[in-house]
Amino acid sequence: MKQIRVRFAPSPTGYLHIGGLRTALYDYLFARSTGGKFILRIEDTDRNRLVEDAAEKLISALQRMGIDIDEGPGIGGDYGPYVQSERLEIYRHEAQRLLDSGYAYHCFCSAERLNQMREQQQQRGEFVKYDRHCLSLSEDEVKEKLARGEQHVIRLKMPDERVFAFTDLIRGDLEMDASQSDDQVIIKSDGFPTYHLAAVVDDHFMEISHVIRGEEWLSSTPKHIWLNECLGWHSPIWVHLPLILNQDRSKLSKRMNDVSVDSYLEKGYFKEAILNFIALLGWHSADDQEIYSLEELCKYFSLERVNKAGAVFDLTKLDWMNGVYMRSLTLEDVLKRALPYFVAQGFSLEVNATSLKMIEIARERCTLLPELVDYCKIFLSRAALTAEMKAALATEESRKVLAYFLKLFDTPEEDFVNLILTDLPKAAMQELGIKGKLFYTPLRLALIRQEHGPDLPSIWEILGKDESVSRIREALELQV
Ligand code: GLU
């Protein structure tokens, strides 16, 4: 069997979006699970949409997610160049072959004429498609126009009557009537190929075995099959992935912040969770397991288990998954990944027992990395006490509780460490004869400025002796 070779072929928008990552991931998983090759090709033939460094940005985004590319721009491979704007000669040569064999023709129609033609077709209720005005030009007329340097495009002559039958690995046997297909432009007036010609030519010369792409390209497949036939080539195996949908089942939003992978990373989602979540946008395993590492995905993924139906982008599920990773990665790992978010808010933490303990408590209650910072603020800074808090701290019971601990904590550091390991709250409640809310509220308010939160020994451990004492003293010294 031929080697499996798949390609991710993004247009250079400069950022990786959710849909692109899903295609790249499925390409990658399919390649890895079959011993095949995963290729990156940059489809930059639309000169109006060029973005500088697009290839570098995409490669680094994929690498950040852990997806390694076998062949591509800047990476190398035997089938390059992997950027379409560097392959123009190849497309021109193939377009010439199509012209020579009569499958393609020059079209000199102006934009005005084409607009007028379309309007008239619309008024008559007809299909809007090129009326083949230039197909009737004689060879000499074409030569003359070309010699005069008249602006032109090259069009592919689509068959008049043709139902294209083909198999899609996910959708099964399909038939698509192409009788009403437009004579597709394959070389534009700027001399660049359109996507259709370039993709078919590259897929052939790069020996792509499976074309894995979004469902939005399904309607172009008859054109691509026809192009392959005209050029005398076999078509690759077609694999069209289901659409990704918003919650209301509309097509996934195009707003960059909603779909750019980087923006999810910035929001504090783990790359493992994003990848895991994206893997399940259209695929699931036989046993419906939900949490997968990339290695596991490489092992279990199969195109046969990809659905036809649109996959809903459910942010609640991504949040849930992120929470799972938040609680299952090692504490040190979570802390290290959270550090930049702490720094951004002016807290410089070190990786030590205290900060790890803080993360251990915080991660039970947080979904995203920045939420850890918000949670840990109770330890890292002292919020101002509100009038209500001050009043609660000023009661006779509160002052008794606070004074008790101020005295108790007046010990050397070593004793403090041992002391908080004992069941201090129970012993204190017994001795003071103050229980429940009356006991806990003043301590929590003094120590963390809120009535609810972690258990007292954890608070003491994280704050340490000096800070605990200082916060209790501050509360006791309040002038109400
Ligand atoms: N350049 C196309 C895109 O931006 C690729 C389509 C394909 O994979 O054939 O989606």
GROMACS .gro file of C-alpha atoms and ligand atoms in nm:
model
  490
    1MET     CA    1   0.000   0.000   0.000
    2LYS     CA    2   0.106   0.354  -0.071
    3GLN     CA    3   0.242   0.547   0.221
    4ILE     CA    4  -0.016   0.754   0.403
    5ARG     CA    5   0.052   1.123   0.353
    6VAL     CA    6  -0.183   1.392   0.476
    7ARG     CA    7  -0.157   1.767   0.466
    8PHE     CA    8  -0.288   2.059   0.666
    9ALA     CA    9  -0.321   2.338   0.411
   10PRO     CA   10  -0.421   2.662   0.579
   11SER     CA   11  -0.443   2.996   0.412
   12PRO     CA   12  -0.209   3.233   0.592
   13THR     CA   13  -0.441   3.423   0.823
   14GLY     CA   14  -0.156   3.453   1.072
   15TYR     CA   15  -0.328   3.270   1.353
   16LEU     CA   16  -0.445   2.917   1.419
   17HIS     CA   17  -0.818   2.888   1.471
   18ILE     CA   18  -1.023   2.614   1.632
   19GLY     CA   19  -1.136   2.465   1.301
   20GLY     CA   20  -0.780   2.466   1.169
   21LEU     CA   21  -0.647   2.303   1.481
   22ARG     CA   22  -0.910   2.030   1.454
   23THR     CA   23  -0.811   1.956   1.092
   24ALA     CA   24  -0.441   1.965   1.180
   25LEU     CA   25  -0.497   1.741   1.482
   26TYR     CA   26  -0.698   1.482   1.288
   27ASP     CA   27  -0.435   1.487   1.011
   28TYR     CA   28  -0.163   1.442   1.269
   29LEU     CA   29  -0.343   1.166   1.461
   30PHE     CA   30  -0.424   0.981   1.142
   31ALA     CA   31  -0.061   1.007   1.029
   32ARG     CA   32   0.074   0.899   1.367
   33SER     CA   33  -0.165   0.608   1.403
   34THR     CA   34  -0.080   0.472   1.059
   35GLY     CA   35   0.292   0.542   1.036
   36GLY     CA   36   0.220   0.812   0.777
   37LYS     CA   37   0.352   1.163   0.723
   38PHE     CA   38   0.195   1.491   0.832
   39ILE     CA   39   0.265   1.781   0.598
   40LEU     CA   40   0.206   2.154   0.637
   41ARG     CA   41   0.138   2.347   0.319
   42ILE     CA   42   0.076   2.719   0.312
   43GLU     CA   43  -0.192   2.818   0.061
   44ASP     CA   44  -0.105   3.179  -0.004
   45THR     CA   45  -0.229   3.231  -0.358
   46ASP     CA   46  -0.478   3.497  -0.253
   47ARG     CA   47  -0.244   3.795  -0.267
   48ASN     CA   48  -0.495   4.029  -0.099
   49ARG     CA   49  -0.494   3.826   0.218
   50LEU     CA   50  -0.122   3.790   0.277
   51VAL     CA   51   0.002   3.794   0.635
   52GLU     CA   52   0.369   3.828   0.714
   53ASP     CA   53   0.538   3.533   0.886
   54ALA     CA   54   0.218   3.333   0.855
   55ALA     CA   55   0.401   3.004   0.814
   56GLU     CA   56   0.626   3.065   1.114
   57LYS     CA   57   0.330   3.165   1.327
   58LEU     CA   58   0.134   2.855   1.232
   59ILE     CA   59   0.426   2.623   1.286
   60SER     CA   60   0.496   2.767   1.628
   61ALA     CA   61   0.126   2.752   1.721
   62LEU     CA   62   0.110   2.385   1.621
   63GLN     CA   63   0.434   2.307   1.799
   64ARG     CA   64   0.307   2.482   2.111
   65MET     CA   65   0.016   2.242   2.105
   66GLY     CA   66   0.252   1.946   2.071
   67ILE     CA   67   0.173   1.871   1.706
   68ASP     CA   68   0.495   1.798   1.517
   69ILE     CA   69   0.511   1.853   1.145
   70ASP     CA   70   0.707   1.606   0.930
   71GLU     CA   71   0.738   1.819   0.618
   72GLY     CA   72   0.670   2.186   0.562
   73PRO     CA   73   0.814   2.532   0.507
   74GLY     CA   74   1.127   2.581   0.713
   75ILE     CA   75   1.116   2.214   0.810
   76GLY     CA   76   1.206   2.056   0.480
   77GLY     CA   77   1.102   1.742   0.297
   78ASP     CA   78   1.137   1.589  -0.047
   79TYR     CA   79   0.822   1.742  -0.192
   80GLY     CA   80   0.882   2.116  -0.145
   81PRO     CA   81   0.853   2.401  -0.175
   82TYR     CA   82   0.563   2.385   0.068
   83VAL     CA   83   0.446   2.741   0.014
   84GLN     CA   84   0.222   2.781  -0.289
   85SER     CA   85   0.355   3.121  -0.396
   86GLU     CA   86   0.690   2.945  -0.451
   87ARG     CA   87   0.534   2.688  -0.686
   88LEU     CA   88   0.388   2.916  -0.953
   89GLU     CA   89   0.580   2.755  -1.239
   90ILE     CA   90   0.429   2.418  -1.155
   91TYR     CA   91   0.072   2.555  -1.171
   92ARG     CA   92   0.139   2.744  -1.495
   93HIS     CA   93   0.275   2.430  -1.652
   94GLU     CA   94  -0.031   2.227  -1.555
   95ALA     CA   95  -0.266   2.505  -1.666
   96GLN     CA   96  -0.091   2.502  -2.005
   97ARG     CA   97  -0.145   2.126  -2.028
   98LEU     CA   98  -0.515   2.182  -1.964
   99LEU     CA   99  -0.524   2.453  -2.233
  100ASP     CA  100  -0.343   2.231  -2.481
  101SER     CA  101  -0.580   1.943  -2.426
  102GLY     CA  102  -0.888   2.165  -2.454
  103TYR     CA  103  -0.998   2.123  -2.095
  104ALA     CA  104  -0.933   2.486  -2.019
  105TYR     CA  105  -0.971   2.813  -2.209
  106HIS     CA  106  -0.874   3.178  -2.187
  107CYS     CA  107  -1.142   3.421  -2.082
  108PHE     CA  108  -1.103   3.794  -2.153
  109CYS     CA  109  -1.439   3.911  -2.017
  110SER     CA  110  -1.429   4.232  -1.819
  111ALA     CA  111  -1.568   4.264  -1.468
  112GLU     CA  112  -1.845   4.488  -1.608
  113ARG     CA  113  -1.953   4.230  -1.860
  114LEU     CA  114  -1.953   3.954  -1.598
  115ASN     CA  115  -2.160   4.165  -1.359
  116GLN     CA  116  -2.411   4.245  -1.629
  117MET     CA  117  -2.429   3.880  -1.727
  118ARG     CA  118  -2.494   3.776  -1.366
  119GLU     CA  119  -2.765   4.037  -1.318
  120GLN     CA  120  -2.944   3.924  -1.630
  121GLN     CA  121  -2.922   3.558  -1.530
  122GLN     CA  122  -3.064   3.646  -1.191
  123GLN     CA  123  -3.349   3.841  -1.348
  124ARG     CA  124  -3.432   3.546  -1.570
  125GLY     CA  125  -3.422   3.316  -1.264
  126GLU     CA  126  -3.135   3.113  -1.410
  127PHE     CA  127  -2.830   2.961  -1.240
  128VAL     CA  128  -2.560   3.223  -1.217
  129LYS     CA  129  -2.262   3.091  -1.408
  130TYR     CA  130  -2.021   3.195  -1.675
  131ASP     CA  131  -2.195   3.191  -2.016
  132ARG     CA  132  -1.886   3.067  -2.202
  133HIS     CA  133  -1.870   3.379  -2.412
  134CYS     CA  134  -1.493   3.333  -2.467
  135LEU     CA  135  -1.515   2.962  -2.543
  136SER     CA  136  -1.620   3.051  -2.896
  137LEU     CA  137  -1.310   3.264  -2.964
  138SER     CA  138  -1.095   3.121  -3.241
  139GLU     CA  139  -0.736   3.023  -3.176
  140ASP     CA  140  -0.619   3.326  -3.372
  141GLU     CA  141  -0.844   3.564  -3.181
  142VAL     CA  142  -0.705   3.431  -2.855
  143LYS     CA  143  -0.347   3.464  -2.981
  144GLU     CA  144  -0.409   3.822  -3.088
  145LYS     CA  145  -0.562   3.920  -2.758
  146LEU     CA  146  -0.278   3.759  -2.569
  147ALA     CA  147  -0.024   3.935  -2.791
  148ARG     CA  148  -0.198   4.266  -2.717
  149GLY     CA  149  -0.154   4.187  -2.349
  150GLU     CA  150  -0.530   4.188  -2.277
  151GLN     CA  151  -0.620   4.100  -1.920
  152HIS     CA  152  -0.747   3.747  -1.891
  153VAL     CA  153  -0.807   3.448  -1.670
  154ILE     CA  154  -0.797   3.077  -1.749
  155ARG     CA  155  -1.114   2.876  -1.688
  156LEU     CA  156  -1.168   2.505  -1.654
  157LYS     CA  157  -1.439   2.375  -1.885
  158MET     CA  158  -1.670   2.174  -1.665
  159PRO     CA  159  -1.861   1.883  -1.823
  160ASP     CA  160  -2.214   1.972  -1.937
  161GLU     CA  161  -2.384   1.666  -1.796
  162ARG     CA  162  -2.210   1.480  -1.522
  163VAL     CA  163  -2.296   1.323  -1.192
  164PHE     CA  164  -1.978   1.271  -0.993
  165ALA     CA  165  -1.984   0.956  -0.785
  166PHE     CA  166  -1.719   0.928  -0.518
  167THR     CA  167  -1.656   0.786  -0.176
  168ASP     CA  168  -1.592   0.995   0.130
  169LEU     CA  169  -1.438   0.802   0.415
  170ILE     CA  170  -1.677   0.957   0.665
  171ARG     CA  171  -1.988   1.007   0.453
  172GLY     CA  172  -1.977   0.690   0.242
  173ASP     CA  173  -2.077   0.681  -0.126
  174LEU     CA  174  -2.189   1.017  -0.261
  175GLU     CA  175  -2.323   1.145  -0.589
  176MET     CA  176  -2.306   1.509  -0.682
  177ASP     CA  177  -2.459   1.656  -0.994
  178ALA     CA  178  -2.214   1.900  -1.149
  179SER     CA  179  -2.424   1.990  -1.452
  180GLN     CA  180  -2.478   2.341  -1.321
  181SER     CA  181  -2.116   2.398  -1.215
  182ASP     CA  182  -1.953   2.718  -1.320
  183ASP     CA  183  -1.645   2.706  -1.543
  184GLN     CA  184  -1.409   2.762  -1.255
  185VAL     CA  185  -1.129   3.017  -1.288
  186ILE     CA  186  -0.805   2.824  -1.236
  187ILE     CA  187  -0.552   3.099  -1.313
  188LYS     CA  188  -0.643   3.453  -1.210
  189SER     CA  189  -0.559   3.771  -1.400
  190ASP     CA  190  -0.256   3.826  -1.173
  191GLY     CA  191  -0.114   3.496  -1.296
  192PHE     CA  192  -0.169   3.320  -0.963
  193PRO     CA  193  -0.366   2.999  -0.950
  194THR     CA  194  -0.692   2.977  -0.761
  195TYR     CA  195  -0.719   2.744  -0.463
  196HIS     CA  196  -0.879   2.470  -0.674
  197LEU     CA  197  -0.597   2.428  -0.924
  198ALA     CA  198  -0.319   2.479  -0.673
  199ALA     CA  199  -0.462   2.234  -0.419
  200VAL     CA  200  -0.522   1.959  -0.676
  201VAL     CA  201  -0.177   2.002  -0.834
  202ASP     CA  202  -0.003   2.006  -0.497
  203ASP     CA  203  -0.198   1.711  -0.360
  204HIS     CA  204  -0.085   1.517  -0.666
  205PHE     CA  205   0.282   1.612  -0.663
  206MET     CA  206   0.308   1.587  -0.286
  207GLU     CA  207   0.158   1.238  -0.314
  208ILE     CA  208  -0.116   1.314  -0.065
  209SER     CA  209  -0.308   0.993   0.000
  210HIS     CA  210  -0.600   1.137   0.198
  211VAL     CA  211  -0.739   1.488   0.171
  212ILE     CA  212  -0.878   1.562   0.517
  213ARG     CA  213  -1.061   1.896   0.531
  214GLY     CA  214  -1.374   2.067   0.654
  215GLU     CA  215  -1.721   1.994   0.521
  216GLU     CA  216  -1.732   2.338   0.359
  217TRP     CA  217  -1.507   2.197   0.085
  218LEU     CA  218  -1.734   1.904   0.002
  219SER     CA  219  -1.914   2.098  -0.272
  220SER     CA  220  -1.579   2.166  -0.442
  221THR     CA  221  -1.488   1.799  -0.458
  222PRO     CA  222  -1.649   1.730  -0.802
  223LYS     CA  223  -1.436   2.014  -0.944
  224HIS     CA  224  -1.128   1.859  -0.790
  225ILE     CA  225  -1.212   1.513  -0.921
  226TRP     CA  226  -1.267   1.663  -1.266
  227LEU     CA  227  -0.936   1.847  -1.251
  228ASN     CA  228  -0.760   1.525  -1.159
  229GLU     CA  229  -0.927   1.347  -1.448
  230CYS     CA  230  -0.836   1.620  -1.696
  231LEU     CA  231  -0.476   1.609  -1.579
  232GLY     CA  232  -0.470   1.230  -1.601
  233TRP     CA  233  -0.430   1.168  -1.231
  234HIS     CA  234  -0.603   0.959  -0.963
  235SER     CA  235  -0.790   1.149  -0.696
  236PRO     CA  236  -0.679   1.108  -0.336
  237ILE     CA  237  -0.916   0.959  -0.078
  238TRP     CA  238  -1.166   1.222   0.035
  239VAL     CA  239  -1.237   1.284   0.401
  240HIS     CA  240  -1.467   1.574   0.492
  241LEU     CA  241  -1.484   1.655   0.861
  242PRO     CA  242  -1.811   1.768   1.018
  243LEU     CA  243  -1.881   2.138   1.061
  244ILE     CA  244  -1.809   2.295   1.396
  245LEU     CA  245  -2.120   2.468   1.526
  246ASN     CA  246  -2.209   2.726   1.788
  247GLN     CA  247  -2.447   2.624   2.066
  248ASP     CA  248  -2.743   2.741   1.855
  249ARG     CA  249  -2.617   2.514   1.574
  250SER     CA  250  -2.514   2.808   1.352
  251LYS     CA  251  -2.172   2.784   1.189
  252LEU     CA  252  -1.892   2.858   1.436
  253SER     CA  253  -1.838   3.228   1.490
  254LYS     CA  254  -1.560   3.387   1.292
  255ARG     CA  255  -1.469   3.646   1.554
  256MET     CA  256  -1.099   3.606   1.614
  257ASN     CA  257  -1.124   3.611   1.994
  258ASP     CA  258  -1.378   3.333   1.991
  259VAL     CA  259  -1.190   3.104   1.757
  260SER     CA  260  -0.820   3.175   1.784
  261VAL     CA  261  -0.637   2.902   1.972
  262ASP     CA  262  -0.399   3.160   2.119
  263SER     CA  263  -0.685   3.350   2.277
  264TYR     CA  264  -0.790   3.033   2.462
  265LEU     CA  265  -0.432   2.983   2.579
  266GLU     CA  266  -0.422   3.345   2.695
  267LYS     CA  267  -0.748   3.304   2.880
  268GLY     CA  268  -0.569   3.037   3.080
  269TYR     CA  269  -0.690   2.711   2.929
  270PHE     CA  270  -0.437   2.428   2.934
  271LYS     CA  271  -0.310   2.319   2.594
  272GLU     CA  272  -0.381   1.959   2.694
  273ALA     CA  273  -0.744   2.045   2.764
  274ILE     CA  274  -0.783   2.238   2.439
  275LEU     CA  275  -0.637   1.951   2.240
  276ASN     CA  276  -0.846   1.692   2.423
  277PHE     CA  277  -1.159   1.901   2.369
  278ILE     CA  278  -1.084   1.961   2.001
  279ALA     CA  279  -1.019   1.590   1.947
  280LEU     CA  280  -1.376   1.521   2.058
  281LEU     CA  281  -1.525   1.776   1.816
  282GLY     CA  282  -1.643   1.510   1.576
  283TRP     CA  283  -1.467   1.199   1.705
  284HIS     CA  284  -1.529   0.974   2.002
  285SER     CA  285  -1.394   0.637   2.103
  286ALA     CA  286  -1.596   0.317   2.124
  287ASP     CA  287  -1.615   0.338   2.503
  288ASP     CA  288  -1.688   0.712   2.514
  289GLN     CA  289  -1.383   0.788   2.726
  290GLU     CA  290  -1.347   1.165   2.750
  291ILE     CA  291  -1.004   1.241   2.891
  292TYR     CA  292  -0.714   1.165   2.659
  293SER     CA  293  -0.350   1.256   2.645
  294LEU     CA  294  -0.204   1.324   2.301
  295GLU     CA  295  -0.025   0.986   2.313
  296GLU     CA  296  -0.352   0.810   2.387
  297LEU     CA  297  -0.523   0.993   2.104
  298CYS     CA  298  -0.247   0.880   1.867
  299LYS     CA  299  -0.323   0.526   1.977
  300TYR     CA  300  -0.702   0.526   1.968
  301PHE     CA  301  -0.794   0.773   1.694
  302SER     CA  302  -0.948   0.643   1.375
  303LEU     CA  303  -1.118   0.827   1.089
  304GLU     CA  304  -1.390   0.560   1.088
  305ARG     CA  305  -1.515   0.692   1.419
  306VAL     CA  306  -1.552   1.052   1.302
  307ASN     CA  307  -1.919   1.159   1.279
  308LYS     CA  308  -2.096   1.318   0.987
  309ALA     CA  309  -2.315   1.538   1.204
  310GLY     CA  310  -2.197   1.887   1.300
  311ALA     CA  311  -2.003   1.907   1.626
  312VAL     CA  312  -2.119   2.166   1.878
  313PHE     CA  313  -1.849   2.382   2.032
  314ASP     CA  314  -1.963   2.359   2.391
  315LEU     CA  315  -1.764   2.598   2.607
  316THR     CA  316  -1.909   2.445   2.924
  317LYS     CA  317  -1.750   2.118   2.829
  318LEU     CA  318  -1.416   2.283   2.762
  319ASP     CA  319  -1.438   2.445   3.106
  320TRP     CA  320  -1.520   2.113   3.266
  321MET     CA  321  -1.227   1.950   3.088
  322ASN     CA  322  -0.993   2.229   3.193
  323GLY     CA  323  -1.100   2.172   3.552
  324VAL     CA  324  -1.012   1.805   3.517
  325TYR     CA  325  -0.661   1.897   3.397
  326MET     CA  326  -0.636   2.167   3.664
  327ARG     CA  327  -0.679   1.899   3.929
  328SER     CA  328  -0.481   1.620   3.766
  329LEU     CA  329  -0.158   1.789   3.654
  330THR     CA  330   0.111   1.801   3.921
  331LEU     CA  331   0.094   2.096   4.159
  332GLU     CA  332   0.432   2.219   4.045
  333ASP     CA  333   0.326   2.208   3.683
  334VAL     CA  334   0.008   2.404   3.754
  335LEU     CA  335   0.201   2.660   3.959
  336LYS     CA  336   0.464   2.708   3.689
  337ARG     CA  337   0.200   2.762   3.424
  338ALA     CA  338   0.014   3.002   3.652
  339LEU     CA  339   0.323   3.211   3.736
  340PRO     CA  340   0.290   3.454   3.442
  341TYR     CA  341  -0.067   3.532   3.549
  342PHE     CA  342   0.055   3.606   3.902
  343VAL     CA  343   0.332   3.828   3.768
  344ALA     CA  344   0.081   4.011   3.546
  345GLN     CA  345  -0.109   4.107   3.860
  346GLY     CA  346   0.203   4.217   4.042
  347PHE     CA  347   0.267   3.906   4.252
  348SER     CA  348   0.605   3.741   4.212
  349LEU     CA  349   0.584   3.392   4.353
  350GLU     CA  350   0.854   3.138   4.404
  351VAL     CA  351   0.803   2.767   4.364
  352ASN     CA  352   0.814   2.655   4.727
  353ALA     CA  353   0.609   2.459   4.977
  354THR     CA  354   0.391   2.758   5.064
  355SER     CA  355   0.299   2.850   4.708
  356LEU     CA  356   0.238   2.484   4.624
  357LYS     CA  357   0.006   2.454   4.923
  358MET     CA  358  -0.176   2.765   4.804
  359ILE     CA  359  -0.225   2.615   4.459
  360GLU     CA  360  -0.338   2.286   4.612
  361ILE     CA  361  -0.622   2.464   4.784
  362ALA     CA  362  -0.703   2.706   4.504
  363ARG     CA  363  -0.717   2.454   4.223
  364GLU     CA  364  -1.004   2.269   4.386
  365ARG     CA  365  -1.217   2.577   4.327
  366CYS     CA  366  -1.081   2.710   3.997
  367THR     CA  367  -1.128   2.631   3.630
  368LEU     CA  368  -0.886   2.866   3.454
  369LEU     CA  369  -0.530   2.965   3.542
  370PRO     CA  370  -0.606   3.336   3.609
  371GLU     CA  371  -0.874   3.230   3.857
  372LEU     CA  372  -0.595   3.088   4.072
  373VAL     CA  373  -0.456   3.439   4.109
  374ASP     CA  374  -0.793   3.577   4.211
  375TYR     CA  375  -0.837   3.301   4.463
  376CYS     CA  376  -0.487   3.336   4.608
  377LYS     CA  377  -0.526   3.710   4.663
  378ILE     CA  378  -0.669   3.628   5.007
  379PHE     CA  379  -0.318   3.514   5.101
  380LEU     CA  380  -0.107   3.747   4.892
  381SER     CA  381  -0.263   4.077   4.985
  382ARG     CA  382  -0.484   4.227   5.253
  383ALA     CA  383  -0.809   4.362   5.122
  384ALA     CA  384  -0.952   4.657   5.315
  385LEU     CA  385  -1.200   4.567   5.586
  386THR     CA  386  -1.554   4.689   5.524
  387ALA     CA  387  -1.759   4.864   5.794
  388GLU     CA  388  -1.963   4.550   5.832
  389MET     CA  389  -1.653   4.337   5.883
  390LYS     CA  390  -1.517   4.584   6.134
  391ALA     CA  391  -1.841   4.568   6.329
  392ALA     CA  392  -1.828   4.188   6.331
  393LEU     CA  393  -1.470   4.196   6.453
  394ALA     CA  394  -1.549   4.439   6.733
  395THR     CA  395  -1.791   4.221   6.928
  396GLU     CA  396  -1.687   4.092   7.266
  397GLU     CA  397  -1.671   3.730   7.146
  398SER     CA  398  -1.468   3.822   6.841
  399ARG     CA  399  -1.214   4.010   7.047
  400LYS     CA  400  -1.185   3.718   7.287
  401VAL     CA  401  -1.119   3.474   7.002
  402LEU     CA  402  -0.863   3.702   6.838
  403ALA     CA  403  -0.685   3.778   7.164
  404TYR     CA  404  -0.667   3.407   7.242
  405PHE     CA  405  -0.484   3.335   6.918
  406LEU     CA  406  -0.262   3.639   6.942
  407LYS     CA  407  -0.138   3.506   7.273
  408LEU     CA  408  -0.118   3.146   7.155
  409PHE     CA  409   0.086   3.238   6.849
  410ASP     CA  410   0.336   3.434   7.053
  411THR     CA  411   0.575   3.141   7.021
  412PRO     CA  412   0.891   3.065   6.830
  413GLU     CA  413   0.837   2.977   6.463
  414GLU     CA  414   0.910   2.608   6.523
  415ASP     CA  415   0.643   2.575   6.789
  416PHE     CA  416   0.394   2.753   6.565
  417VAL     CA  417   0.455   2.499   6.291
  418ASN     CA  418   0.385   2.214   6.531
  419LEU     CA  419   0.099   2.390   6.701
  420ILE     CA  420  -0.108   2.433   6.387
  421LEU     CA  421  -0.075   2.062   6.318
  422THR     CA  422  -0.281   1.990   6.632
  423ASP     CA  423  -0.658   2.030   6.643
  424LEU     CA  424  -0.631   2.391   6.751
  425PRO     CA  425  -0.983   2.508   6.667
  426LYS     CA  426  -1.143   2.234   6.879
  427ALA     CA  427  -0.918   2.302   7.177
  428ALA     CA  428  -0.974   2.678   7.146
  429MET     CA  429  -1.351   2.647   7.120
  430GLN     CA  430  -1.357   2.434   7.433
  431GLU     CA  431  -1.141   2.669   7.628
  432LEU     CA  432  -1.321   2.985   7.518
  433GLY     CA  433  -1.670   2.843   7.526
  434ILE     CA  434  -1.733   3.010   7.189
  435LYS     CA  435  -1.836   2.790   6.900
  436GLY     CA  436  -1.944   2.777   6.539
  437LYS     CA  437  -1.989   3.101   6.346
  438LEU     CA  438  -1.898   3.315   6.646
  439PHE     CA  439  -1.564   3.140   6.660
  440TYR     CA  440  -1.480   3.105   6.291
  441THR     CA  441  -1.605   3.439   6.154
  442PRO     CA  442  -1.365   3.670   6.339
  443LEU     CA  443  -1.068   3.451   6.254
  444ARG     CA  444  -1.155   3.425   5.888
  445LEU     CA  445  -1.235   3.795   5.858
  446ALA     CA  446  -0.909   3.890   6.026
  447LEU     CA  447  -0.698   3.644   5.829
  448ILE     CA  448  -0.853   3.640   5.482
  449ARG     CA  449  -1.121   3.910   5.480
  450GLN     CA  450  -1.405   3.673   5.406
  451GLU     CA  451  -1.637   3.452   5.606
  452HIS     CA  452  -1.585   3.143   5.400
  453GLY     CA  453  -1.272   2.989   5.263
  454PRO     CA  454  -1.011   2.727   5.336
  455ASP     CA  455  -0.982   2.557   5.675
  456LEU     CA  456  -0.794   2.750   5.941
  457PRO     CA  457  -0.484   2.527   5.964
  458SER     CA  458  -0.431   2.570   5.588
  459ILE     CA  459  -0.465   2.946   5.618
  460TRP     CA  460  -0.217   2.956   5.904
  461GLU     CA  461   0.024   2.731   5.717
  462ILE     CA  462   0.018   2.947   5.406
  463LEU     CA  463   0.033   3.283   5.583
  464GLY     CA  464   0.298   3.168   5.829
  465LYS     CA  465   0.337   3.284   6.183
  466ASP     CA  466   0.434   3.647   6.130
  467GLU     CA  467   0.164   3.728   5.879
  468SER     CA  468  -0.103   3.542   6.078
  469VAL     CA  469  -0.010   3.731   6.393
  470SER     CA  470   0.008   4.062   6.212
  471ARG     CA  471  -0.338   4.017   6.057
  472ILE     CA  472  -0.492   3.917   6.390
  473ARG     CA  473  -0.328   4.209   6.565
  474GLU     CA  474  -0.450   4.452   6.301
  475ALA     CA  475  -0.805   4.327   6.357
  476LEU     CA  476  -0.774   4.358   6.731
  477GLU     CA  477  -0.636   4.707   6.714
  478LEU     CA  478  -0.921   4.835   6.500
  479GLN     CA  479  -1.088   5.149   6.624
  480VAL     CA  480  -1.458   5.119   6.555
  481GLU     N1  481  -0.658   2.657   0.203
  481GLU     C1  482  -0.782   2.591   0.236
  481GLU     C2  483  -0.832   2.651   0.367
  481GLU     O1  484  -0.795   2.756   0.399
  481GLU     C3  485  -0.757   2.443   0.248
  481GLU     C4  486  -0.868   2.356   0.202
  481GLU     C5  487  -0.820   2.213   0.183
  481GLU     O2  488  -0.774   2.155   0.282
  481GLU     O3  489  -0.827   2.162   0.072
  481GLU     O4  490  -0.912   2.596   0.437
   0.00000   0.00000   0.00000
